[in-house]
CSV table of C-alpha atoms in Angstrom, one decimal:
chain,number,residue,atom,x,y,z
A,11,MET,CA,0.0,0.0,0.0
A,12,SER,CA,1.4,3.3,-1.0
A,13,ALA,CA,2.0,6.2,1.4
A,14,HIS,CA,-0.1,8.3,-0.8
A,15,GLY,CA,-3.0,6.0,-0.4
A,16,LEU,CA,-2.9,6.5,3.4
A,17,GLN,CA,-3.0,10.3,3.2
A,18,PRO,CA,-6.4,11.5,4.5
A,19,VAL,CA,-8.7,13.9,2.8
A,20,ARG,CA,-9.5,16.9,4.9
A,21,LEU,CA,-12.6,19.0,4.5
A,22,VAL,CA,-12.9,22.4,6.1
A,23,ALA,CA,-16.1,24.5,6.0
A,24,ALA,CA,-16.5,28.3,6.2
A,25,ASP,CA,-17.9,28.0,9.7
A,26,GLY,CA,-14.7,26.2,10.9
A,27,SER,CA,-16.2,22.7,11.1
A,28,ARG,CA,-14.0,20.0,9.6
A,29,ALA,CA,-13.8,16.4,8.7
A,30,VAL,CA,-11.1,13.8,8.0
A,31,ILE,CA,-11.6,10.8,5.7
A,32,TYR,CA,-9.1,8.1,4.9
A,33,PRO,CA,-9.3,6.5,1.4
A,34,PHE,CA,-8.5,3.2,3.3
A,35,GLY,CA,-12.1,2.1,3.9
A,36,ALA,CA,-13.5,5.5,2.8
A,37,HIS,CA,-13.4,5.9,6.5
A,38,VAL,CA,-14.4,9.1,8.3
A,39,THR,CA,-12.2,9.4,11.4
A,40,SER,CA,-13.0,12.9,12.6
A,41,TRP,CA,-15.8,15.4,12.5
A,42,ARG,CA,-15.3,18.6,14.5
A,43,THR,CA,-18.2,21.1,14.6
A,44,ALA,CA,-17.7,24.8,14.5
A,45,ASN,CA,-17.2,25.1,18.2
A,46,GLY,CA,-14.1,22.7,17.9
A,47,ARG,CA,-15.7,19.7,19.6
A,48,GLU,CA,-14.9,16.3,18.2
A,49,GLN,CA,-18.2,14.4,17.6
A,50,LEU,CA,-16.7,11.0,16.6
A,51,TYR,CA,-14.8,8.6,18.8
A,52,LEU,CA,-11.5,7.4,17.5
A,53,SER,CA,-9.4,5.0,19.6
A,54,GLY,CA,-6.0,6.2,20.5
A,55,GLU,CA,-4.8,2.7,19.5
A,56,ALA,CA,-6.5,2.7,16.1
A,57,ALA,CA,-4.3,1.6,13.2
A,58,LEU,CA,-4.1,4.3,10.6
A,59,ASP,CA,-1.4,2.7,8.5
A,60,GLY,CA,-3.7,0.3,6.6
A,61,SER,CA,-2.6,-2.7,8.6
A,62,ALA,CA,-6.1,-3.3,10.1
A,63,ALA,CA,-9.6,-1.9,10.2
A,64,ILE,CA,-9.7,1.5,11.9
A,65,ARG,CA,-11.3,1.4,15.4
A,66,GLY,CA,-13.7,4.4,15.6
A,67,GLY,CA,-15.0,7.0,13.3
A,68,ILE,CA,-17.5,5.7,10.7
A,69,PRO,CA,-16.5,2.4,9.2
A,70,VAL,CA,-18.3,1.4,5.9
A,71,ILE,CA,-19.7,-2.1,6.4
A,72,PHE,CA,-20.3,-3.9,3.1
A,73,PRO,CA,-21.2,-6.5,1.8
A,74,GLN,CA,-21.7,-8.3,5.1
A,75,PHE,CA,-22.7,-7.1,8.6
A,76,ALA,CA,-20.7,-8.5,11.5
A,77,SER,CA,-20.1,-12.3,11.3
A,78,GLU,CA,-23.5,-13.0,9.9
A,79,GLY,CA,-22.3,-14.8,6.7
A,80,PRO,CA,-19.3,-16.5,5.2
A,81,LEU,CA,-17.2,-13.4,4.6
A,82,PRO,CA,-14.7,-11.9,7.1
A,83,LYS,CA,-16.3,-9.9,9.9
A,84,HIS,CA,-18.0,-6.8,8.5
A,85,GLY,CA,-17.0,-7.6,4.9
A,86,PHE,CA,-14.1,-6.1,3.0
A,87,ALA,CA,-15.1,-2.5,2.3
A,88,ARG,CA,-13.6,-1.2,5.5
A,89,THR,CA,-10.2,-2.7,4.8
A,90,ALA,CA,-10.1,-1.9,1.0
A,91,MET,CA,-8.4,1.1,-0.6
A,92,TRP,CA,-11.0,3.3,-2.2
A,93,ARG,CA,-10.3,5.7,-5.0
A,94,VAL,CA,-10.7,9.4,-4.3
A,95,LEU,CA,-13.0,10.8,-7.0
A,96,ASP,CA,-12.7,14.4,-6.0
A,97,ALA,CA,-12.4,16.5,-2.9
A,98,GLY,CA,-12.5,20.1,-2.0
A,99,ASN,CA,-14.7,23.0,-1.1
A,100,GLY,CA,-17.6,22.7,-3.5
A,101,LEU,CA,-15.7,21.6,-6.6
A,102,PRO,CA,-18.3,21.1,-9.3
A,103,ALA,CA,-16.8,17.8,-10.3
A,104,VAL,CA,-17.9,16.4,-6.9
A,105,SER,CA,-21.6,17.0,-7.4
A,106,GLU,CA,-21.4,16.2,-11.1
A,107,ARG,CA,-20.4,12.6,-10.3
A,108,TRP,CA,-23.6,12.0,-8.4
A,109,ASP,CA,-26.8,11.7,-10.4
A,110,ALA,CA,-30.3,12.3,-9.1
A,111,ALA,CA,-30.6,8.7,-7.7
A,112,SER,CA,-27.9,9.5,-5.2
A,113,ARG,CA,-29.8,12.4,-3.8
A,114,VAL,CA,-33.3,11.0,-3.8
A,115,THR,CA,-33.5,10.8,0.0
A,116,HIS,CA,-31.6,14.0,0.9
A,117,ASP,CA,-30.4,17.1,-0.8
A,118,PRO,CA,-27.2,18.3,0.9
A,119,GLY,CA,-28.1,21.9,0.0
A,120,SER,CA,-25.4,24.3,-1.1
A,121,PRO,CA,-23.4,23.0,-4.0
A,122,HIS,CA,-20.5,24.8,-2.4
A,123,ALA,CA,-20.5,22.6,0.7
A,124,PRO,CA,-17.1,20.9,1.2
A,125,SER,CA,-17.4,17.3,0.0
A,126,ALA,CA,-15.5,14.3,-1.1
A,127,GLY,CA,-16.4,11.2,-3.1
A,128,PHE,CA,-14.8,7.7,-3.0
A,129,GLU,CA,-15.2,4.7,-5.2
A,130,LEU,CA,-14.7,1.0,-4.8
A,131,VAL,CA,-15.1,-1.5,-7.6
A,132,ASP,CA,-14.9,-5.2,-7.7
A,133,SER,CA,-11.5,-6.9,-8.1
A,134,PRO,CA,-10.1,-10.4,-8.2
A,135,ALA,CA,-9.6,-10.1,-4.4
A,136,THR,CA,-13.2,-9.1,-3.7
A,137,ARG,CA,-14.6,-11.6,-6.2
A,138,ALA,CA,-12.6,-14.4,-4.4
A,139,LEU,CA,-14.6,-13.5,-1.3
A,140,TRP,CA,-17.9,-12.4,-2.9
A,141,PRO,CA,-18.5,-13.4,-6.5
A,142,HIS,CA,-20.2,-10.2,-7.7
A,143,ALA,CA,-19.4,-7.3,-10.0
A,144,PHE,CA,-20.2,-4.0,-8.3
A,145,ARG,CA,-19.4,-0.3,-7.9
A,146,ALA,CA,-19.7,1.3,-4.5
A,147,LEU,CA,-19.7,5.1,-3.9
A,148,VAL,CA,-19.4,7.0,-0.7
A,149,ARG,CA,-19.9,10.7,-0.5
A,150,VAL,CA,-19.1,12.8,2.6
A,151,THR,CA,-20.4,16.4,2.8
A,152,LEU,CA,-19.9,19.0,5.5
A,153,LEU,CA,-23.0,20.9,6.3
A,154,PRO,CA,-23.8,23.5,9.0
A,155,ARG,CA,-23.9,21.6,12.2
A,156,ALA,CA,-24.2,18.3,10.3
A,157,LEU,CA,-22.2,15.6,8.5
A,158,ASP,CA,-23.9,14.0,5.5
A,159,LEU,CA,-22.9,10.6,4.1
A,160,ALA,CA,-24.4,8.8,1.1
A,161,LEU,CA,-23.7,5.2,0.2
A,162,VAL,CA,-24.5,3.9,-3.3
A,163,VAL,CA,-24.0,0.3,-4.5
A,164,GLU,CA,-24.5,-0.5,-8.1
A,165,ASN,CA,-24.7,-3.9,-9.6
A,166,THR,CA,-22.4,-4.0,-12.7
A,167,GLY,CA,-22.7,-7.7,-13.2
A,168,SER,CA,-25.2,-10.0,-14.9
A,169,ALA,CA,-26.7,-11.7,-11.9
A,170,SER,CA,-28.6,-10.3,-8.9
A,171,MET,CA,-26.7,-9.7,-5.7
A,172,ALA,CA,-27.7,-9.6,-2.1
A,173,PHE,CA,-25.8,-7.9,0.7
A,174,THR,CA,-26.1,-6.3,4.1
A,175,ALA,CA,-24.5,-3.0,5.1
A,176,ALA,CA,-24.1,-0.4,7.7
A,177,LEU,CA,-22.4,2.9,8.5
A,178,HIS,CA,-20.9,1.9,11.9
A,179,THR,CA,-20.9,5.3,13.5
A,180,TYR,CA,-18.9,5.7,16.8
A,181,LEU,CA,-20.3,8.8,18.6
A,182,ALA,CA,-17.9,10.5,21.1
A,183,LEU,CA,-19.7,11.0,24.4
A,184,ASP,CA,-18.9,12.5,27.8
A,185,ASP,CA,-20.3,9.4,29.5
A,186,ALA,CA,-21.8,6.6,27.4
A,187,PHE,CA,-23.1,4.9,30.5
A,188,ARG,CA,-25.4,7.8,31.3
A,189,ALA,CA,-26.4,8.4,27.7
A,190,GLU,CA,-30.0,8.2,26.6
A,191,VAL,CA,-31.1,6.9,23.1
A,192,TRP,CA,-34.5,8.2,22.0
A,193,GLY,CA,-36.7,7.2,19.1
A,194,LEU,CA,-36.6,3.4,19.3
A,195,GLN,CA,-39.8,2.8,21.4
A,196,GLY,CA,-42.1,0.2,19.9
A,197,HIS,CA,-39.5,-1.4,17.7
A,198,PRO,CA,-38.5,-5.0,17.9
A,199,TYR,CA,-34.9,-5.9,18.4
A,200,ARG,CA,-32.6,-8.9,18.8
A,201,ASP,CA,-30.1,-8.7,21.6
A,202,SER,CA,-26.8,-10.4,20.8
A,203,ILE,CA,-25.9,-10.4,24.5
A,204,THR,CA,-29.0,-12.0,26.0
A,205,ARG,CA,-30.0,-13.8,22.8
A,206,VAL,CA,-33.6,-13.0,23.6
A,207,PRO,CA,-35.7,-11.1,21.1
A,208,ALA,CA,-37.8,-8.3,22.6
A,209,VAL,CA,-39.5,-5.0,21.9
A,210,GLN,CA,-38.4,-1.6,23.1
A,211,ASP,CA,-41.3,-0.7,25.4
A,212,GLU,CA,-39.7,2.3,27.1
A,213,PRO,CA,-39.4,5.7,25.3
A,214,VAL,CA,-35.7,5.8,26.1
A,215,LEU,CA,-32.9,3.3,26.0
A,216,ARG,CA,-30.5,4.0,28.9
A,217,VAL,CA,-27.0,2.6,28.3
A,218,THR,CA,-25.4,1.3,31.5
A,219,GLY,CA,-22.9,-1.1,30.1
A,220,ALA,CA,-22.4,-3.5,27.3
A,221,VAL,CA,-25.2,-3.4,24.7
A,222,ASN,CA,-25.5,-5.0,21.3
A,223,ARG,CA,-28.9,-4.7,19.7
A,224,VAL,CA,-30.2,-4.7,16.1
A,225,TYR,CA,-33.5,-2.9,15.8
A,226,ALA,CA,-35.6,-4.0,12.9
A,227,GLY,CA,-37.6,-1.4,11.0
A,228,ALA,CA,-35.9,1.4,12.9
A,229,PRO,CA,-37.1,5.0,12.5
A,230,GLY,CA,-35.3,7.4,10.3
A,231,GLN,CA,-34.6,9.7,13.2
A,232,ILE,CA,-32.8,8.7,16.5
A,233,SER,CA,-31.4,11.1,19.0
A,234,VAL,CA,-28.7,10.5,21.7
A,235,ARG,CA,-28.6,12.8,24.7
A,236,ASP,CA,-25.3,13.0,26.4
A,237,GLY,CA,-25.2,15.4,29.3
A,238,GLY,CA,-26.4,18.8,28.0
A,239,ARG,CA,-26.1,18.1,24.3
A,240,THR,CA,-28.0,16.1,21.7
A,241,LEU,CA,-26.7,14.2,18.7
A,242,GLY,CA,-29.1,13.4,15.9
A,243,VAL,CA,-28.7,10.2,13.9
A,244,GLU,CA,-30.9,10.4,10.7
A,245,ALA,CA,-31.1,7.9,7.9
A,246,ALA,CA,-33.0,6.9,4.8
A,247,GLY,CA,-32.6,3.7,2.7
A,248,PHE,CA,-31.4,1.8,5.8
A,249,ARG,CA,-34.1,-0.5,7.3
A,250,ASP,CA,-32.5,-1.2,10.7
A,251,ALA,CA,-30.5,0.4,13.4
A,252,VAL,CA,-27.7,-1.0,15.6
A,253,VAL,CA,-26.8,0.2,19.1
A,254,TRP,CA,-23.5,-1.2,20.4
A,255,ASN,CA,-21.0,-0.7,23.2
A,256,PRO,CA,-18.6,-3.3,24.3
A,257,GLY,CA,-18.8,-2.4,28.0
A,258,MET,CA,-15.9,-2.3,30.3
A,259,GLU,CA,-15.8,-6.1,30.3
A,260,GLY,CA,-15.6,-6.3,26.5
A,261,GLU,CA,-12.8,-3.8,25.8
A,262,GLY,CA,-10.0,-6.2,26.2
A,263,ALA,CA,-11.3,-8.6,23.6
A,264,LEU,CA,-11.1,-5.8,21.0
A,265,GLY,CA,-7.4,-5.4,21.2
A,266,ASP,CA,-7.4,-1.8,20.0
A,267,MET,CA,-9.5,0.1,22.6
A,268,PRO,CA,-7.8,1.6,25.7
A,269,SER,CA,-9.1,0.6,29.1
A,270,GLY,CA,-12.0,2.8,30.1
A,271,ASP,CA,-12.8,4.0,26.6
A,272,SER,CA,-16.1,2.2,26.4
A,273,ARG,CA,-17.5,5.1,28.5
A,274,ARG,CA,-16.4,7.5,25.8
A,275,MET,CA,-18.2,6.1,22.9
A,276,LEU,CA,-21.5,4.6,21.7
A,277,CYS,CA,-22.3,3.2,18.3
A,278,VAL,CA,-25.7,4.2,16.9
A,279,GLU,CA,-25.7,3.2,13.3
A,280,PRO,CA,-28.0,2.9,10.4
A,281,ALA,CA,-27.9,-0.6,8.9
A,282,VAL,CA,-29.5,-3.2,6.7
A,283,VAL,CA,-29.2,-6.5,8.6
A,284,GLU,CA,-32.4,-8.4,9.1
A,285,GLN,CA,-33.4,-8.5,5.4
A,286,PRO,CA,-30.5,-8.2,2.8
A,287,ILE,CA,-30.8,-5.7,0.0
A,288,VAL,CA,-31.2,-7.4,-3.4
A,289,VAL,CA,-29.9,-5.4,-6.4
A,290,LEU,CA,-30.7,-6.5,-9.9
A,291,PRO,CA,-28.2,-6.2,-12.8
A,292,GLY,CA,-27.8,-2.6,-13.9
A,293,GLU,CA,-29.6,-1.3,-10.9
A,294,ARG,CA,-28.4,0.5,-7.7
A,295,TRP,CA,-29.2,1.0,-4.1
A,296,THR,CA,-28.8,4.3,-2.4
A,297,ALA,CA,-28.9,5.1,1.3
A,298,TRP,CA,-28.2,8.3,3.3
A,299,HIS,CA,-27.0,9.0,6.8
A,300,CYS,CA,-26.8,12.4,8.5
A,301,LEU,CA,-25.3,13.3,11.9
A,302,THR,CA,-26.4,16.5,13.5
A,303,ALA,CA,-24.9,18.1,16.6
A,304,GLU,CA,-26.5,20.6,19.0
A,305,ILE,CA,-23.9,23.4,19.2
A,306,ARG,CA,-23.1,25.1,22.5
A,307,ALA,CA,-20.4,27.5,23.4
A,308,GLU,CA,-17.6,25.7,25.2
A,309,SER,CA,-13.8,26.0,25.5
A,310,VAL,CA,-11.8,23.4,23.8
A,311,THR,CA,-8.4,22.3,25.1
């Protein structure tokens, strides 16, 4: 892997917000809002040299979620080198590469918003794991108080293909074990810890330790309250949502998360898990994910 391929793309908006995306995995590793606050968790032990999947940020999960299938855990997209299509502060070439289908669920607004596009196409290495021809696109756009991601998967082969996917968002929190997740009431979920299916009866999910739930038919808007701030997790095109934290007892098994860091993060992610997406030859699937942050004045050290 070349050193050039490991150089991140950096986006800076007029209001001072910024984002960092590595072509390795088309992986967002940082999103700082205009007040300077980091909104995404990134492990201090994360590998940023391409030797392993990056712990934290927003990993792109495709074409398999977790270990639910024959592929390596979470598929190959997060450990593949994506091609940078274009990047910069509103370069026309960025928006021109995305047709109307990629903006069906959300219009990022100003054509001058800083954005970057990334492309992954099938190769002998991917076809050895997953025998399909495809083209995947990720677009990252900085908006006022928001980070917008679009994921597009196109079937360029002659046979239909089925896959699962997620944008595995690690939110940076003051104290995850006092956080509240709103918006999931009434939705069924399967709990990978208790192995017991259930329904979210309470209006709020209070995270007190390890949690690993897949909510089927999740709503397009979920909010996370962390102390005095609120983070919004919006999505369209994804059918499910995942809430995950390894808990203090699970940190050691990860191998790349410092002790105590489970209190500093919570994954709340849009996903397609329960029913795989099926894309016919020549067609495409598009999904959208937008993070919003309630801005408050605070000093940043």
